[in-house]
Short mmCIF file of C-alpha atoms in Angstrom, two decimals:
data_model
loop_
_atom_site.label_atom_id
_atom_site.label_comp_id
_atom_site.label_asym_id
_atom_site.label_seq_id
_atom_site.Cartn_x
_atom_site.Cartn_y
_atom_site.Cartn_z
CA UNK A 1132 -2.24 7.48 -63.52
CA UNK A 1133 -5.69 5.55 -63.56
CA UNK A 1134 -5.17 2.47 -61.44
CA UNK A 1135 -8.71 1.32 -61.78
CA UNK A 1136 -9.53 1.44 -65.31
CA UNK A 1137 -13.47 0.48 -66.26
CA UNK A 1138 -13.12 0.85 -70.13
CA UNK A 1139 -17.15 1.11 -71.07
CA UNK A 1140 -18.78 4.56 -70.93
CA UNK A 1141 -22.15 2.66 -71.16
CA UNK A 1142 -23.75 -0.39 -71.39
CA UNK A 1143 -27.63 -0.71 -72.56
CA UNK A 1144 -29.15 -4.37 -71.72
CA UNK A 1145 -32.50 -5.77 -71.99
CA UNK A 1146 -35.10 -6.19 -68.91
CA UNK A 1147 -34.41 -9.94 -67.42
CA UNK A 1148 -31.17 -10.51 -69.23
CA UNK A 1149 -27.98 -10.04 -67.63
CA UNK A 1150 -25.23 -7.11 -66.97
CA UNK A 1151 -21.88 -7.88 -66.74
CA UNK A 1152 -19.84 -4.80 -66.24
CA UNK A 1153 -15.91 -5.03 -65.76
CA UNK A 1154 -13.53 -3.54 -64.27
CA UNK A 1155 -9.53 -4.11 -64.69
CA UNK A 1156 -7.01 -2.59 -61.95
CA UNK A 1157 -2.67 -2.22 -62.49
CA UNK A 1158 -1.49 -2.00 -58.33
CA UNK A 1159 -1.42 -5.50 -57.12
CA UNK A 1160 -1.01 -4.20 -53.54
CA UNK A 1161 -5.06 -3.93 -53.56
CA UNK A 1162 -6.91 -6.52 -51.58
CA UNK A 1163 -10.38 -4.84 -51.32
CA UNK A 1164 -12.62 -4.24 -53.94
CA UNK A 1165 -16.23 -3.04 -53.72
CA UNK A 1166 -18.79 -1.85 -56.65
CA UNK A 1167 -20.75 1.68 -55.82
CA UNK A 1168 -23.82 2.53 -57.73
CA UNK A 1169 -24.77 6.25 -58.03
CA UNK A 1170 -28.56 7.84 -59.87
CA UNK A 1171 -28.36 11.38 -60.66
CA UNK A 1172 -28.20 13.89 -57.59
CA UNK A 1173 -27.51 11.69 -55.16
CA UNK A 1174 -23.91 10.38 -54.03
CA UNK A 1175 -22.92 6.75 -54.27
CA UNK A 1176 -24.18 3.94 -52.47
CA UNK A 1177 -22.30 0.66 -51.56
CA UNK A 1178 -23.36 -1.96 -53.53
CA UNK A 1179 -21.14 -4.93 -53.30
CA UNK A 1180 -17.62 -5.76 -52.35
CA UNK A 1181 -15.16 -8.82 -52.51
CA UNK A 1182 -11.63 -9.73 -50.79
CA UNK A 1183 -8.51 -10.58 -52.27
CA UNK A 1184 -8.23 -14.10 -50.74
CA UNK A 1185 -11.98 -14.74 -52.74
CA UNK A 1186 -12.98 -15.00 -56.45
CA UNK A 1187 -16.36 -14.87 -56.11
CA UNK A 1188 -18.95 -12.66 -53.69
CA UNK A 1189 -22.96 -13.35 -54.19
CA UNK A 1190 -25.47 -10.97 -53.01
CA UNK A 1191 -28.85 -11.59 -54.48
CA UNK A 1192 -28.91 -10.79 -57.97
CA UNK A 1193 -25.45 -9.00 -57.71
CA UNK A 1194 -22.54 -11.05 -58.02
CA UNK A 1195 -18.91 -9.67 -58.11
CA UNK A 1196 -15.90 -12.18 -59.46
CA UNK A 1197 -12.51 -11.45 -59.16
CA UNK A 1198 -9.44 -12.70 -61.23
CA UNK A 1199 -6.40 -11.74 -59.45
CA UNK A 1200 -3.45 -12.87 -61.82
CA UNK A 1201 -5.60 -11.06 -64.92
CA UNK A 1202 -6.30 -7.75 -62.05
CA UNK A 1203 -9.70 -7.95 -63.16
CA UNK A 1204 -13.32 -7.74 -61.26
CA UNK A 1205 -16.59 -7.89 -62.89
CA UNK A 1206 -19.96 -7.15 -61.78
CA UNK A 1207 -22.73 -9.72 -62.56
CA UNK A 1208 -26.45 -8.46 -62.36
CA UNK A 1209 -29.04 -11.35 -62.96
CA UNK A 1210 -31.79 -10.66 -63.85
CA UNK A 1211 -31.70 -6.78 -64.49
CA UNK A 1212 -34.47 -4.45 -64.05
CA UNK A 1213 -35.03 -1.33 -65.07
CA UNK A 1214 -34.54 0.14 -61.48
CA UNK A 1215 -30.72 -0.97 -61.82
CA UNK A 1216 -30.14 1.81 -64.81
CA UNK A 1217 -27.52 3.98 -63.14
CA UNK A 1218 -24.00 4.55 -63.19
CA UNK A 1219 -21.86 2.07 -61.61
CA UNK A 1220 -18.28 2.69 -60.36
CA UNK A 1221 -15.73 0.01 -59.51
CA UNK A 1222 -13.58 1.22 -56.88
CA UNK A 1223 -9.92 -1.04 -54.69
CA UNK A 1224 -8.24 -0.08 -51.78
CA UNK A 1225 -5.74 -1.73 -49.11
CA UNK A 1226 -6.62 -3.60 -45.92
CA UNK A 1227 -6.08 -0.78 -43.17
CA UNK A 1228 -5.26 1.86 -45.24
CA UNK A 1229 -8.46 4.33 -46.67
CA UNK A 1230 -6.68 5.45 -49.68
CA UNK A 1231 -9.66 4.01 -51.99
CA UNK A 1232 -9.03 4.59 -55.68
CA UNK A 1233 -12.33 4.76 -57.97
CA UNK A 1234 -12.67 3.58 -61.88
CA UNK A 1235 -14.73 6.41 -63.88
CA UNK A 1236 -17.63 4.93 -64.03
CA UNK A 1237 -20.33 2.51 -66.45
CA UNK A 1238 -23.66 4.33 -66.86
CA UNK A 1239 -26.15 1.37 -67.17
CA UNK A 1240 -29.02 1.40 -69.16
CA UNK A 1241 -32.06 -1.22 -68.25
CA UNK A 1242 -34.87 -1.43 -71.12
CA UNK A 1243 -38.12 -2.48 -70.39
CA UNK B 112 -31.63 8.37 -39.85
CA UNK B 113 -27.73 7.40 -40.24
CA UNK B 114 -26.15 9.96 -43.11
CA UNK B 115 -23.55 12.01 -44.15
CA UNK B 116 -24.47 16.00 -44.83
CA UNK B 117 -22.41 18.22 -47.11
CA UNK B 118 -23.29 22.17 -47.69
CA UNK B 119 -23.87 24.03 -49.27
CA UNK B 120 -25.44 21.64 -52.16
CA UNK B 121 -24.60 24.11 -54.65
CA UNK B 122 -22.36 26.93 -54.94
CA UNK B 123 -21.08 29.55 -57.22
CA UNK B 124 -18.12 31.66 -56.57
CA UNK B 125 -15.14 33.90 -58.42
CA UNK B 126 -11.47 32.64 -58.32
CA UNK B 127 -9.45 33.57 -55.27
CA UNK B 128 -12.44 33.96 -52.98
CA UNK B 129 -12.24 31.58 -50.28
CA UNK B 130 -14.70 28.97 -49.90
CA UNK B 131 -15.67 25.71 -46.68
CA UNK B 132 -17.92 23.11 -47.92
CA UNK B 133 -19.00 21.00 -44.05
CA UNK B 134 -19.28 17.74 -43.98
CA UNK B 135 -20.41 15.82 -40.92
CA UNK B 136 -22.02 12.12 -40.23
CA UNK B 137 -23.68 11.36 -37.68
CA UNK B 138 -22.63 7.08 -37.48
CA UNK B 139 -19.73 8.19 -35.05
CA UNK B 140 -17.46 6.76 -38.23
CA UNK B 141 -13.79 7.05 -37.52
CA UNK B 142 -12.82 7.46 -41.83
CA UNK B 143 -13.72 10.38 -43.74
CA UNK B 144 -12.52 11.38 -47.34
CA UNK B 145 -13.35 14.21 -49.74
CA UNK B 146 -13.78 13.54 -53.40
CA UNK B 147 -14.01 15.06 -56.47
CA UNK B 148 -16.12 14.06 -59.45
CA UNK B 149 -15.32 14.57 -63.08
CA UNK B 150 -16.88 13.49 -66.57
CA UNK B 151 -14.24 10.79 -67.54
CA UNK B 152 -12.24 10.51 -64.33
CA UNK B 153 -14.71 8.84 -62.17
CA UNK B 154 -14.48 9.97 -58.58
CA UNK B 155 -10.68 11.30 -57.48
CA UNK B 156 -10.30 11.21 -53.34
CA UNK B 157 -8.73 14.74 -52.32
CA UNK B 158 -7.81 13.67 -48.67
CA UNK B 159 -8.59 11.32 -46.12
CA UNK B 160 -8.98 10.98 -42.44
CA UNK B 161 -8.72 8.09 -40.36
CA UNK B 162 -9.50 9.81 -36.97
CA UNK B 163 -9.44 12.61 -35.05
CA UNK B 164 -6.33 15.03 -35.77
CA UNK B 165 -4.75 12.77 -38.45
CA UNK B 166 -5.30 13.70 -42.34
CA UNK B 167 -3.60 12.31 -45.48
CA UNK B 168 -3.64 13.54 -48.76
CA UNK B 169 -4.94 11.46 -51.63
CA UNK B 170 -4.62 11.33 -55.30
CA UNK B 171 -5.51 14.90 -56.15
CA UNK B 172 -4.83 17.42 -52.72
CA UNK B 173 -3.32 20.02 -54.45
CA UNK B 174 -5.16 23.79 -53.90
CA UNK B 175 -7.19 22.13 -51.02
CA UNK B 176 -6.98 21.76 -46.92
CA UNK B 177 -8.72 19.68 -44.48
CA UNK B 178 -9.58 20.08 -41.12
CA UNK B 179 -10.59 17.11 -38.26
CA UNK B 180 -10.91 18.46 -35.03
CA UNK B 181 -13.78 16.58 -33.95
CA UNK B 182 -14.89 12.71 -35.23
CA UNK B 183 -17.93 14.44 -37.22
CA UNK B 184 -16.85 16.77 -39.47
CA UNK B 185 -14.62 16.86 -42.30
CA UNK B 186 -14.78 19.93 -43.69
CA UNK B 187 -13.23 21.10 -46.92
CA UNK B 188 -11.64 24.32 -47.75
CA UNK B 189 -10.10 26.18 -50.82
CA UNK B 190 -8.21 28.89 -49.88
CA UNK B 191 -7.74 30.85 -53.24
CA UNK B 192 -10.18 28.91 -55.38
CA UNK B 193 -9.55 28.42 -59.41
CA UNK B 194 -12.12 27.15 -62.14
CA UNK B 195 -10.45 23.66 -62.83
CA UNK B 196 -11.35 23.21 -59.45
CA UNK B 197 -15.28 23.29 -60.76
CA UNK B 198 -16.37 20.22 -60.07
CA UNK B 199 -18.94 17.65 -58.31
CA UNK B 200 -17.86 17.29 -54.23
CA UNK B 201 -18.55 14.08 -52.44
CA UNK B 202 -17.84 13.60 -48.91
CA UNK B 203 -18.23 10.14 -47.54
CA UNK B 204 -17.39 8.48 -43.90
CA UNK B 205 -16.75 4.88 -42.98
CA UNK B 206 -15.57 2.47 -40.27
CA UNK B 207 -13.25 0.31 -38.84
CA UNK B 208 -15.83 -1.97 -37.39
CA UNK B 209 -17.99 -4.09 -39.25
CA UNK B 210 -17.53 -3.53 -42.76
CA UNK B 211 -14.68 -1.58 -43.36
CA UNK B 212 -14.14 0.48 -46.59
CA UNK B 213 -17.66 0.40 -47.58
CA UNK B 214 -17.89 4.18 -47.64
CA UNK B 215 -21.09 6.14 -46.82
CA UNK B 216 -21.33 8.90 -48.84
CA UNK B 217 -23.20 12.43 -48.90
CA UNK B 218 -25.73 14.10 -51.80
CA UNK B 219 -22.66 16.16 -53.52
CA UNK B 220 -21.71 19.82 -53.51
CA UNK B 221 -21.39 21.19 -57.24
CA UNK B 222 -18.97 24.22 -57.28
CA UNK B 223 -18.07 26.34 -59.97
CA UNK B 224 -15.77 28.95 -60.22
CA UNK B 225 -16.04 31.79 -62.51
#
């Protein structure tokens, strides 16, 4: 039972445009979410994260909306670069609790 | 430098021969988990620690144990090891202060069992 769903495999984008990647979760008990990007042979790395009681979280050119009454989160990267191509992985947990459930991942592609 | 170790990186073994991957931070982080990667299933947490002594299992704990005697180390073991447990191992550590949840994690552990 996948309770973090991120439906695209990949994504390929062009240098300077934008990324949106998405993510869509079923528990409504989760009030955390965060975004992890991962290259190859190395483990994840915190990228961004949001609360429930926000819909929007800005970090440079990462920018992470949330849409609680559609359980959906995406993942806004203006503009891209080619450095970004990885594999990103949405992930939502509970305030206090470190039971932290993961989507299976977006591998994206950044073309010069 | 503040980071989370695992070992062996890489490992090959035969079913039913024991196996401990460590895992230990050195951030004095009071959360640990274990994780399993999979093509398709994203990352799966195995269990989870949220101090010294106390362990929980997450979504997938079956044919695994955990151990947290000190705040450090979280190490994994498979007592009687089986090939669908081949598979990419991530431990990761976080805390309660700060920025909760935003989980550190370690360069992976592949395992395969013949």
């Amino acid at each position: 039972d996948q309770q973090v769903k991120q439906n695209s495999p990949s994504l390929s984008v062009q240098e300077g445009r934008i990324s949106i990647l998405n993510c869509d979760y079923t528990n409504s008990m989760f009030d955390y979410f965060l975004w992890y990007k991962k290259y190859p042979a190395e483990g994840p790395t915190f990228l961004i994260s949001i609360s429930s009681i926000k819909d929007k979280n800005e970090d440079g050119r990462f920018t992470v909306f949330l849409n609680k009454s559609a359980k959906h989160l995406s993942l806004h990267i203006v503009p891209s670069q080619p450095g970004d191509s990885a594999v990103y992985f949405c992930a939502a947990s509970r305030v206090n609790n470190n039971d932290m459930r993961f989507g299976a991942g977006t591998r994206l592609t950044v073309k010069p | 430098e503040a980071q989370v170790t695992q070992n062996p990186r890489y490992l090959i073994t035969v079913t039913g021969k024991k196996l401990t991957v460590t895992c230990s931070q050195n951030m004095n982080h009071e959360y640990m988990s274990w994780y399993r990667q999979d093509p398709g299933l994203g990352l799966r947490q195995i269990y989870y620690s949220m101090n010294v002594e106390v362990t929980d299992k997450g979504d997938v704990p079956e044919g695994y144990k955990v151990s947290r005697k000190e705040k450090r180390n979280f190490p994994l073991i498979l007592e009687s090891p089986s090939p669908n447990q081949t598979s990419l191992y991530f431990c990761a550590s976080s805390t309660r202060q700060g920025r909760p949840y935003e989980q550190y994690f370690g360069p992976g552990t592949r395992l395969t069992v013949t």
